[in-house]
Structure formats: structure tokens, C-alpha cells
Amino acid sequence: MGGINVIEIEIVPDHESASARVAGFIVEQIRRKPASVLGLATGGTPERTYELLVEKVDAGHLSFSQATTFNLDEYVGLRPDHPQSYHAYMRSRLFGATDFDAERTHLPKGTADELSDAGGQYEALIAEAGGIDLQLLGLGANGHIGFNEPGATEGSRTRVVDLTEETIAANSRFFDSPEDVPRRALTMGIATILEAREIVLIATGESKAEAVERALRGPVTPQMPASFLQQHPSVTFVLDEAAASLLDKRA
Ligand code: F6R
């Protein structure tokens, strides 16, 4: 298996302990380097992680005042003040509830006039900030990371992508009706994600078990975008028992 790195796997009993573990990674990173550049995810899975971080800031145990952030993705066409935009998600769950400097929190601009330029500009901002120290990822049931759907290539960069029907259906739970879910998004690419110095992926629940197993044990292939993480030297999967249930526990 020349060139393939071993992904660290931490299996904890439930979503609560997975959230606490992932919050711990972020706390440690900020303690080590207060001016860290964090890559952040949205979705249902990290919600509890963000609540735990807010609690730590409230209690005076943590400060994000020097940190910089780059989110993975944003829907095309949703303004930052749209309640289902990822801008709004991050503002209400983390940025607005803690001491982040709004000037240093970034998400792709899904309403940019020139969407074709927006990706390159986002990549330039990440590079200017010195690259991402710690990237947090969730996992789609179809194996997507960010919105890199099956078929995404290893060299992909921040760009506009079409969402699959499966992703639109999964995300419709956050909208009034499935027709309201945007069909396109701007997302960091696989290459962008793999440039982060360290990556932590959180996956919980049975619906993620198959993707977890294929990402960790299957071949590295664009059909399973998360499998590209096997090529990164410093990745940890934090899983609850349900998400780990199809792994045969052998290293
Ligand atoms: C969100 C993102 C997506 C989600 C994935 C899982 O910023 O990049 O890849 O992490 O769709 O979503 P949940 O956590 O809602 O199951």
C-alpha cells in the first residue's frame, strides 16, 4: 500500500462524546496556536460541537479572538442573511455567539456576481492566511466531503458544483420544501481540503456507516470523495459506534 497513510480512528459511544472529542481537537489547536486558521463545516453533525465551543468561550476557557476561519461551502444563490445560508448557520451557531473577529471569518460567496472568479479568490484568501491548520469535516452518506460529490477529482479546487439528488433530499430537512433547496453550491475542492495540515472528520449515526467503511477501507476513487483522505498524512475520523458499525475493527 505504498504512499497510503493510516487514518487514525477514534470510536466513541455516541454523538455527544464524538462532539466533545472534536471540540477538544479545536480547543487544543487554539491553545497551541491562538492565531490558528480553522477550516469549518456546517450540517447537522457539528452543531453540538459548536455548542460545546460556545460554552467554553462563555466560561472564559477559550478565546477565538485571534483565529481565522474558512468554511468549506455555501449554497449558490442564497444571500448571507438567508436563514438557510451557511453564513447564517455559522453566525448563529458560532461566530455571533463567541469572540471571533468577523473580519477573519470567511465563507465562499454564493451570490458573487462572477461565480467563476469566486473560487480562485477564496483559494487566494486561504493562501494569504498561511493555509489551514486544522480542517473539520462532516461526511455525506454518499461519501461527499464539503460538497465534493461522487466524481470530484483529486485536483479539484474551490468551484461551483451541482448537488446530487441525494444531497438535495438530505438537506431538504433544513428547508420548508425540497424545491427550496439550492441545486448548486460553491465548495472547497479535494485538493484544497488535502492541503490542510491536519484534518478531523466527524461522522455519527447509522446512515454514515457505509460511507465510513468505504472511505477508510475501500479504494481511493472519485466515486467515494472521502477516500482521498487516505492520501493525507494527518487525518482522524471521530466516529460513534453506529457510524463505525460496518468497520471490522482491524487496523
Ligand atoms: C457542510 C458540508 C457537508 C456535510 C455533510 C454531512 O459544510 O461540507 O459535507 O458535512 O453533508 O452533513 P450532516 O452533518 O448534516 O449529516
mmCIF file of C-alpha atoms and ligand atoms in Angstrom:
data_model
loop_
_atom_site.group_PDB
_atom_site.id
_atom_site.type_symbol
_atom_site.label_atom_id
_atom_site.label_comp_id
_atom_site.label_asym_id
_atom_site.label_seq_id
_atom_site.Cartn_x
_atom_site.Cartn_y
_atom_site.Cartn_z
ATOM 1 C CA MET A 1 0.000 0.000 0.000
ATOM 2 C CA GLY A 2 2.884 2.384 -0.850
ATOM 3 C CA GLY A 3 2.094 6.045 -0.254
ATOM 4 C CA ILE A 4 -1.134 5.389 1.584
ATOM 5 C CA ASN A 5 -1.230 6.786 5.099
ATOM 6 C CA VAL A 6 -3.081 5.297 8.002
ATOM 7 C CA ILE A 7 -6.089 7.295 9.127
ATOM 8 C CA GLU A 8 -6.468 7.443 12.915
ATOM 9 C CA ILE A 9 -9.860 6.136 14.009
ATOM 10 C CA GLU A 10 -11.435 7.049 17.341
ATOM 11 C CA ILE A 11 -14.672 5.267 18.148
ATOM 12 C CA VAL A 12 -16.741 6.678 20.996
ATOM 13 C CA PRO A 13 -20.148 5.565 22.251
ATOM 14 C CA ASP A 14 -22.417 8.290 20.923
ATOM 15 C CA HIS A 15 -22.896 11.633 19.200
ATOM 16 C CA GLU A 16 -22.374 13.568 22.425
ATOM 17 C CA SER A 17 -18.965 12.039 23.088
ATOM 18 C CA ALA A 18 -17.946 12.450 19.436
ATOM 19 C CA SER A 19 -18.892 16.136 19.634
ATOM 20 C CA ALA A 20 -16.883 16.551 22.837
ATOM 21 C CA ARG A 21 -13.873 14.863 21.266
ATOM 22 C CA VAL A 22 -13.969 17.072 18.177
ATOM 23 C CA ALA A 23 -14.442 20.207 20.295
ATOM 24 C CA GLY A 24 -11.335 19.021 22.153
ATOM 25 C CA PHE A 25 -9.313 18.975 18.921
ATOM 26 C CA ILE A 26 -10.287 22.583 18.235
ATOM 27 C CA VAL A 27 -9.603 23.704 21.819
ATOM 28 C CA GLU A 28 -6.154 22.078 21.745
ATOM 29 C CA GLN A 29 -5.351 23.665 18.401
ATOM 30 C CA ILE A 30 -6.297 27.156 19.635
ATOM 31 C CA ARG A 31 -4.382 26.703 22.892
ATOM 32 C CA ARG A 32 -1.295 25.659 20.941
ATOM 33 C CA LYS A 33 -1.673 28.463 18.404
ATOM 34 C CA PRO A 34 -4.252 31.169 19.212
ATOM 35 C CA ALA A 35 -3.948 32.631 15.697
ATOM 36 C CA SER A 36 -4.799 29.293 14.051
ATOM 37 C CA VAL A 37 -6.539 29.058 10.711
ATOM 38 C CA LEU A 38 -9.505 26.710 11.109
ATOM 39 C CA GLY A 39 -11.450 25.091 8.279
ATOM 40 C CA LEU A 40 -15.070 24.633 9.339
ATOM 41 C CA ALA A 41 -18.093 22.608 8.267
ATOM 42 C CA THR A 42 -21.844 23.066 8.615
ATOM 43 C CA GLY A 43 -24.664 20.492 8.631
ATOM 44 C CA GLY A 44 -26.324 18.669 11.476
ATOM 45 C CA THR A 45 -23.308 16.752 12.726
ATOM 46 C CA PRO A 46 -21.114 19.600 14.061
ATOM 47 C CA GLU A 47 -23.965 21.537 15.703
ATOM 48 C CA ARG A 48 -23.275 20.072 19.143
ATOM 49 C CA THR A 49 -19.514 20.578 18.719
ATOM 50 C CA TYR A 50 -20.162 24.290 18.156
ATOM 51 C CA GLU A 51 -22.447 24.467 21.212
ATOM 52 C CA LEU A 52 -19.676 22.986 23.329
ATOM 53 C CA LEU A 53 -17.185 25.532 21.976
ATOM 54 C CA VAL A 54 -19.599 28.384 22.751
ATOM 55 C CA GLU A 55 -19.889 27.058 26.325
ATOM 56 C CA LYS A 56 -16.101 27.084 26.692
ATOM 57 C CA VAL A 57 -15.824 30.654 25.427
ATOM 58 C CA ASP A 58 -18.683 31.722 27.749
ATOM 59 C CA ALA A 59 -16.918 30.121 30.676
ATOM 60 C CA GLY A 60 -13.731 32.046 29.829
ATOM 61 C CA HIS A 61 -11.769 28.872 28.991
ATOM 62 C CA LEU A 62 -11.286 29.620 25.295
ATOM 63 C CA SER A 63 -10.887 32.626 23.002
ATOM 64 C CA PHE A 64 -11.149 32.737 19.226
ATOM 65 C CA SER A 65 -10.192 36.416 19.058
ATOM 66 C CA GLN A 66 -7.015 35.739 17.066
ATOM 67 C CA ALA A 67 -8.316 32.858 14.942
ATOM 68 C CA THR A 68 -9.144 32.913 11.235
ATOM 69 C CA THR A 69 -11.734 30.608 9.671
ATOM 70 C CA PHE A 70 -12.651 29.329 6.221
ATOM 71 C CA ASN A 71 -15.847 27.347 5.767
ATOM 72 C CA LEU A 72 -16.000 24.529 3.278
ATOM 73 C CA ASP A 73 -19.003 25.619 1.307
ATOM 74 C CA GLU A 74 -22.046 27.785 0.660
ATOM 75 C CA TYR A 75 -25.152 27.395 -1.483
ATOM 76 C CA VAL A 76 -25.222 29.290 -4.746
ATOM 77 C CA GLY A 77 -27.911 31.956 -4.749
ATOM 78 C CA LEU A 78 -28.525 32.282 -1.018
ATOM 79 C CA ARG A 79 -27.651 35.690 0.366
ATOM 80 C CA PRO A 80 -25.658 35.718 3.613
ATOM 81 C CA ASP A 81 -28.779 36.847 5.514
ATOM 82 C CA HIS A 82 -30.948 33.979 4.164
ATOM 83 C CA PRO A 83 -31.786 31.850 7.216
ATOM 84 C CA GLN A 84 -30.720 28.613 5.485
ATOM 85 C CA SER A 85 -27.450 30.018 4.165
ATOM 86 C CA TYR A 86 -24.289 28.657 5.701
ATOM 87 C CA HIS A 87 -23.312 32.246 6.506
ATOM 88 C CA ALA A 88 -26.402 32.428 8.757
ATOM 89 C CA TYR A 89 -25.713 28.970 10.212
ATOM 90 C CA MET A 90 -22.187 29.937 11.228
ATOM 91 C CA ARG A 91 -23.229 33.335 12.545
ATOM 92 C CA SER A 92 -25.947 31.969 14.783
ATOM 93 C CA ARG A 93 -24.188 28.816 15.982
ATOM 94 C CA LEU A 94 -20.618 30.009 16.402
ATOM 95 C CA PHE A 95 -19.331 33.336 15.127
ATOM 96 C CA GLY A 96 -22.021 35.582 16.635
ATOM 97 C CA ALA A 97 -22.022 33.626 19.891
ATOM 98 C CA THR A 98 -18.260 33.835 20.519
ATOM 99 C CA ASP A 99 -15.417 36.341 20.179
ATOM 100 C CA PHE A 100 -14.406 35.623 16.587
ATOM 101 C CA ASP A 101 -13.342 38.730 14.661
ATOM 102 C CA ALA A 102 -15.933 38.920 11.853
ATOM 103 C CA GLU A 103 -13.213 40.244 9.526
ATOM 104 C CA ARG A 104 -11.383 36.943 9.843
ATOM 105 C CA THR A 105 -14.303 34.546 9.308
ATOM 106 C CA HIS A 106 -14.772 33.524 5.687
ATOM 107 C CA LEU A 107 -17.270 31.532 3.640
ATOM 108 C CA PRO A 108 -17.442 31.199 -0.144
ATOM 109 C CA LYS A 109 -19.717 33.878 -1.639
ATOM 110 C CA GLY A 110 -22.654 32.049 -3.182
ATOM 111 C CA THR A 111 -24.075 35.313 -4.513
ATOM 112 C CA ALA A 112 -20.875 36.606 -6.120
ATOM 113 C CA ASP A 113 -21.534 38.368 -9.464
ATOM 114 C CA GLU A 114 -18.787 36.333 -11.082
ATOM 115 C CA LEU A 115 -19.134 32.888 -9.570
ATOM 116 C CA SER A 116 -16.369 31.602 -11.805
ATOM 117 C CA ASP A 117 -13.914 34.007 -10.104
ATOM 118 C CA ALA A 118 -15.193 33.404 -6.582
ATOM 119 C CA GLY A 119 -13.389 30.068 -6.213
ATOM 120 C CA GLY A 120 -9.981 31.411 -7.173
ATOM 121 C CA GLN A 121 -10.451 34.391 -4.869
ATOM 122 C CA TYR A 122 -11.307 32.091 -1.973
ATOM 123 C CA GLU A 123 -8.210 29.970 -2.631
ATOM 124 C CA ALA A 124 -6.091 33.154 -2.667
ATOM 125 C CA LEU A 125 -7.514 34.232 0.707
ATOM 126 C CA ILE A 126 -6.688 30.834 2.213
ATOM 127 C CA ALA A 127 -3.134 31.044 0.863
ATOM 128 C CA GLU A 128 -2.750 34.613 2.167
ATOM 129 C CA ALA A 129 -3.798 33.453 5.623
ATOM 130 C CA GLY A 130 -0.989 30.877 5.516
ATOM 131 C CA GLY A 131 -3.115 27.798 4.768
ATOM 132 C CA ILE A 132 -5.474 25.844 7.013
ATOM 133 C CA ASP A 133 -4.039 24.419 10.238
ATOM 134 C CA LEU A 134 -6.995 22.232 11.219
ATOM 135 C CA GLN A 135 -9.864 21.306 8.911
ATOM 136 C CA LEU A 136 -13.104 19.970 10.363
ATOM 137 C CA LEU A 137 -15.152 17.767 8.038
ATOM 138 C CA GLY A 138 -18.527 16.078 8.140
ATOM 139 C CA LEU A 139 -19.348 13.219 5.764
ATOM 140 C CA GLY A 140 -22.208 12.824 3.314
ATOM 141 C CA ALA A 141 -23.978 9.467 3.220
ATOM 142 C CA ASN A 142 -22.783 9.336 -0.410
ATOM 143 C CA GLY A 143 -19.201 9.965 0.658
ATOM 144 C CA HIS A 144 -19.016 13.666 -0.107
ATOM 145 C CA ILE A 145 -16.720 15.979 1.840
ATOM 146 C CA GLY A 146 -17.548 19.650 1.566
ATOM 147 C CA PHE A 147 -19.833 19.475 -1.439
ATOM 148 C CA ASN A 148 -17.390 17.370 -3.425
ATOM 149 C CA GLU A 149 -19.917 14.872 -4.684
ATOM 150 C CA PRO A 150 -19.008 11.480 -6.204
ATOM 151 C CA GLY A 151 -16.968 12.155 -9.344
ATOM 152 C CA ALA A 152 -14.961 15.007 -7.778
ATOM 153 C CA THR A 153 -11.308 14.759 -8.737
ATOM 154 C CA GLU A 154 -8.239 14.816 -6.572
ATOM 155 C CA GLY A 155 -7.022 18.064 -8.140
ATOM 156 C CA SER A 156 -10.321 19.930 -7.669
ATOM 157 C CA ARG A 157 -10.250 23.441 -6.183
ATOM 158 C CA THR A 158 -12.909 25.812 -4.860
ATOM 159 C CA ARG A 159 -15.589 25.957 -7.562
ATOM 160 C CA VAL A 160 -19.287 25.783 -8.349
ATOM 161 C CA VAL A 161 -20.719 22.263 -8.264
ATOM 162 C CA ASP A 162 -24.099 20.651 -8.908
ATOM 163 C CA LEU A 163 -25.520 18.910 -5.872
ATOM 164 C CA THR A 164 -26.740 15.340 -6.305
ATOM 165 C CA GLU A 165 -30.420 14.486 -5.824
ATOM 166 C CA GLU A 166 -29.391 12.533 -2.714
ATOM 167 C CA THR A 167 -27.723 15.583 -1.149
ATOM 168 C CA ILE A 168 -30.640 17.852 -2.070
ATOM 169 C CA ALA A 169 -33.024 15.355 -0.433
ATOM 170 C CA ALA A 170 -30.815 15.064 2.679
ATOM 171 C CA ASN A 171 -30.571 18.840 3.049
ATOM 172 C CA SER A 172 -34.261 19.473 2.430
ATOM 173 C CA ARG A 173 -34.833 18.845 6.148
ATOM 174 C CA PHE A 174 -33.490 22.357 6.766
ATOM 175 C CA PHE A 175 -35.858 23.970 4.220
ATOM 176 C CA ASP A 176 -39.640 24.367 4.025
ATOM 177 C CA SER A 177 -39.783 22.157 0.942
ATOM 178 C CA PRO A 178 -37.308 20.226 -1.255
ATOM 179 C CA GLU A 179 -37.893 22.732 -4.099
ATOM 180 C CA ASP A 180 -36.372 25.451 -1.922
ATOM 181 C CA VAL A 181 -33.021 23.654 -1.651
ATOM 182 C CA PRO A 182 -30.464 25.274 -3.974
ATOM 183 C CA ARG A 183 -29.171 22.869 -6.609
ATOM 184 C CA ARG A 184 -25.669 24.294 -6.782
ATOM 185 C CA ALA A 185 -23.013 25.210 -4.252
ATOM 186 C CA LEU A 186 -19.551 26.713 -4.070
ATOM 187 C CA THR A 187 -17.230 24.290 -2.329
ATOM 188 C CA MET A 188 -13.563 23.952 -1.499
ATOM 189 C CA GLY A 189 -12.111 21.206 -3.683
ATOM 190 C CA ILE A 190 -10.467 17.943 -2.738
ATOM 191 C CA ALA A 191 -7.026 19.499 -3.345
ATOM 192 C CA THR A 192 -7.952 22.467 -1.130
ATOM 193 C CA ILE A 193 -9.011 20.137 1.685
ATOM 194 C CA LEU A 194 -5.933 17.918 1.354
ATOM 195 C CA GLU A 195 -3.672 20.965 1.801
ATOM 196 C CA ALA A 196 -4.854 21.441 5.397
ATOM 197 C CA ARG A 197 -2.110 20.485 7.847
ATOM 198 C CA GLU A 198 -4.438 18.367 9.955
ATOM 199 C CA ILE A 199 -7.948 17.038 9.291
ATOM 200 C CA VAL A 200 -10.618 15.803 11.705
ATOM 201 C CA LEU A 201 -13.729 14.176 10.281
ATOM 202 C CA ILE A 202 -16.780 13.609 12.456
ATOM 203 C CA ALA A 203 -19.439 11.084 11.419
ATOM 204 C CA THR A 204 -22.213 9.792 13.636
ATOM 205 C CA GLY A 205 -25.262 7.612 13.127
ATOM 206 C CA GLU A 206 -26.007 4.508 11.131
ATOM 207 C CA SER A 207 -26.727 6.447 7.934
ATOM 208 C CA LYS A 208 -22.997 7.221 7.667
ATOM 209 C CA ALA A 209 -21.733 3.686 8.352
ATOM 210 C CA GLU A 210 -21.397 2.606 4.730
ATOM 211 C CA ALA A 211 -19.614 5.797 3.648
ATOM 212 C CA VAL A 212 -17.264 5.495 6.637
ATOM 213 C CA GLU A 213 -16.387 1.925 5.729
ATOM 214 C CA ARG A 214 -15.789 2.729 2.057
ATOM 215 C CA ALA A 215 -13.805 5.892 2.845
ATOM 216 C CA LEU A 216 -11.474 4.029 5.197
ATOM 217 C CA ARG A 217 -11.287 0.550 3.687
ATOM 218 C CA GLY A 218 -12.219 0.967 0.048
ATOM 219 C CA PRO A 219 -10.067 2.030 -2.884
ATOM 220 C CA VAL A 220 -9.134 5.687 -3.333
ATOM 221 C CA THR A 221 -11.566 6.777 -6.017
ATOM 222 C CA PRO A 222 -13.514 9.863 -7.105
ATOM 223 C CA GLN A 223 -16.647 7.733 -6.617
ATOM 224 C CA MET A 224 -16.011 7.998 -2.852
ATOM 225 C CA PRO A 225 -14.580 11.503 -2.376
ATOM 226 C CA ALA A 226 -13.752 10.919 1.313
ATOM 227 C CA SER A 227 -11.415 8.082 0.267
ATOM 228 C CA PHE A 228 -8.918 10.742 -0.891
ATOM 229 C CA LEU A 229 -8.296 11.393 2.815
ATOM 230 C CA GLN A 230 -6.283 8.136 2.819
ATOM 231 C CA GLN A 231 -3.609 10.135 0.999
ATOM 232 C CA HIS A 232 -3.237 12.760 3.743
ATOM 233 C CA PRO A 233 -0.639 12.246 6.488
ATOM 234 C CA SER A 234 -2.683 13.534 9.426
ATOM 235 C CA VAL A 235 -6.360 12.605 9.475
ATOM 236 C CA THR A 236 -8.510 11.437 12.389
ATOM 237 C CA PHE A 237 -12.014 10.032 11.993
ATOM 238 C CA VAL A 238 -14.085 10.555 15.146
ATOM 239 C CA LEU A 239 -16.992 8.092 14.958
ATOM 240 C CA ASP A 240 -19.787 6.976 17.181
ATOM 241 C CA GLU A 241 -20.484 3.261 17.407
ATOM 242 C CA ALA A 242 -23.306 3.428 14.867
ATOM 243 C CA ALA A 243 -21.141 5.115 12.213
ATOM 244 C CA ALA A 244 -18.343 2.619 12.918
ATOM 245 C CA SER A 245 -20.656 -0.391 12.850
ATOM 246 C CA LEU A 246 -19.521 -1.699 9.436
ATOM 247 C CA LEU A 247 -15.802 -1.496 10.231
ATOM 248 C CA ASP A 248 -14.213 -4.768 11.095
ATOM 249 C CA LYS A 249 -12.058 -3.034 13.752
ATOM 250 C CA ARG A 250 -8.817 -4.430 12.229
ATOM 251 C CA ALA A 251 -6.272 -1.645 11.718
HETATM 252 C C1 F6R B 1 -21.251 21.018 5.193
HETATM 253 C C2 F6R B 1 -20.550 20.015 4.413
HETATM 254 C C3 F6R B 1 -21.133 18.666 4.152
HETATM 255 C C4 F6R B 1 -21.679 17.988 5.406
HETATM 256 C C5 F6R B 1 -22.307 16.639 5.064
HETATM 257 C C6 F6R B 1 -22.904 15.956 6.273
HETATM 258 O O1 F6R B 1 -20.484 22.197 5.285
HETATM 259 O O2 F6R B 1 -19.493 20.293 3.953
HETATM 260 O O3 F6R B 1 -20.148 17.849 3.568
HETATM 261 O O4 F6R B 1 -20.635 17.815 6.322
HETATM 262 O O5 F6R B 1 -23.306 16.839 4.093
HETATM 263 O O6 F6R B 1 -23.994 16.697 6.707
HETATM 264 P P1 F6R B 1 -24.766 16.338 8.067
HETATM 265 O O7 F6R B 1 -23.800 16.659 9.166
HETATM 266 O O8 F6R B 1 -25.949 17.267 8.073
HETATM 267 O O9 F6R B 1 -25.095 14.901 8.001
#
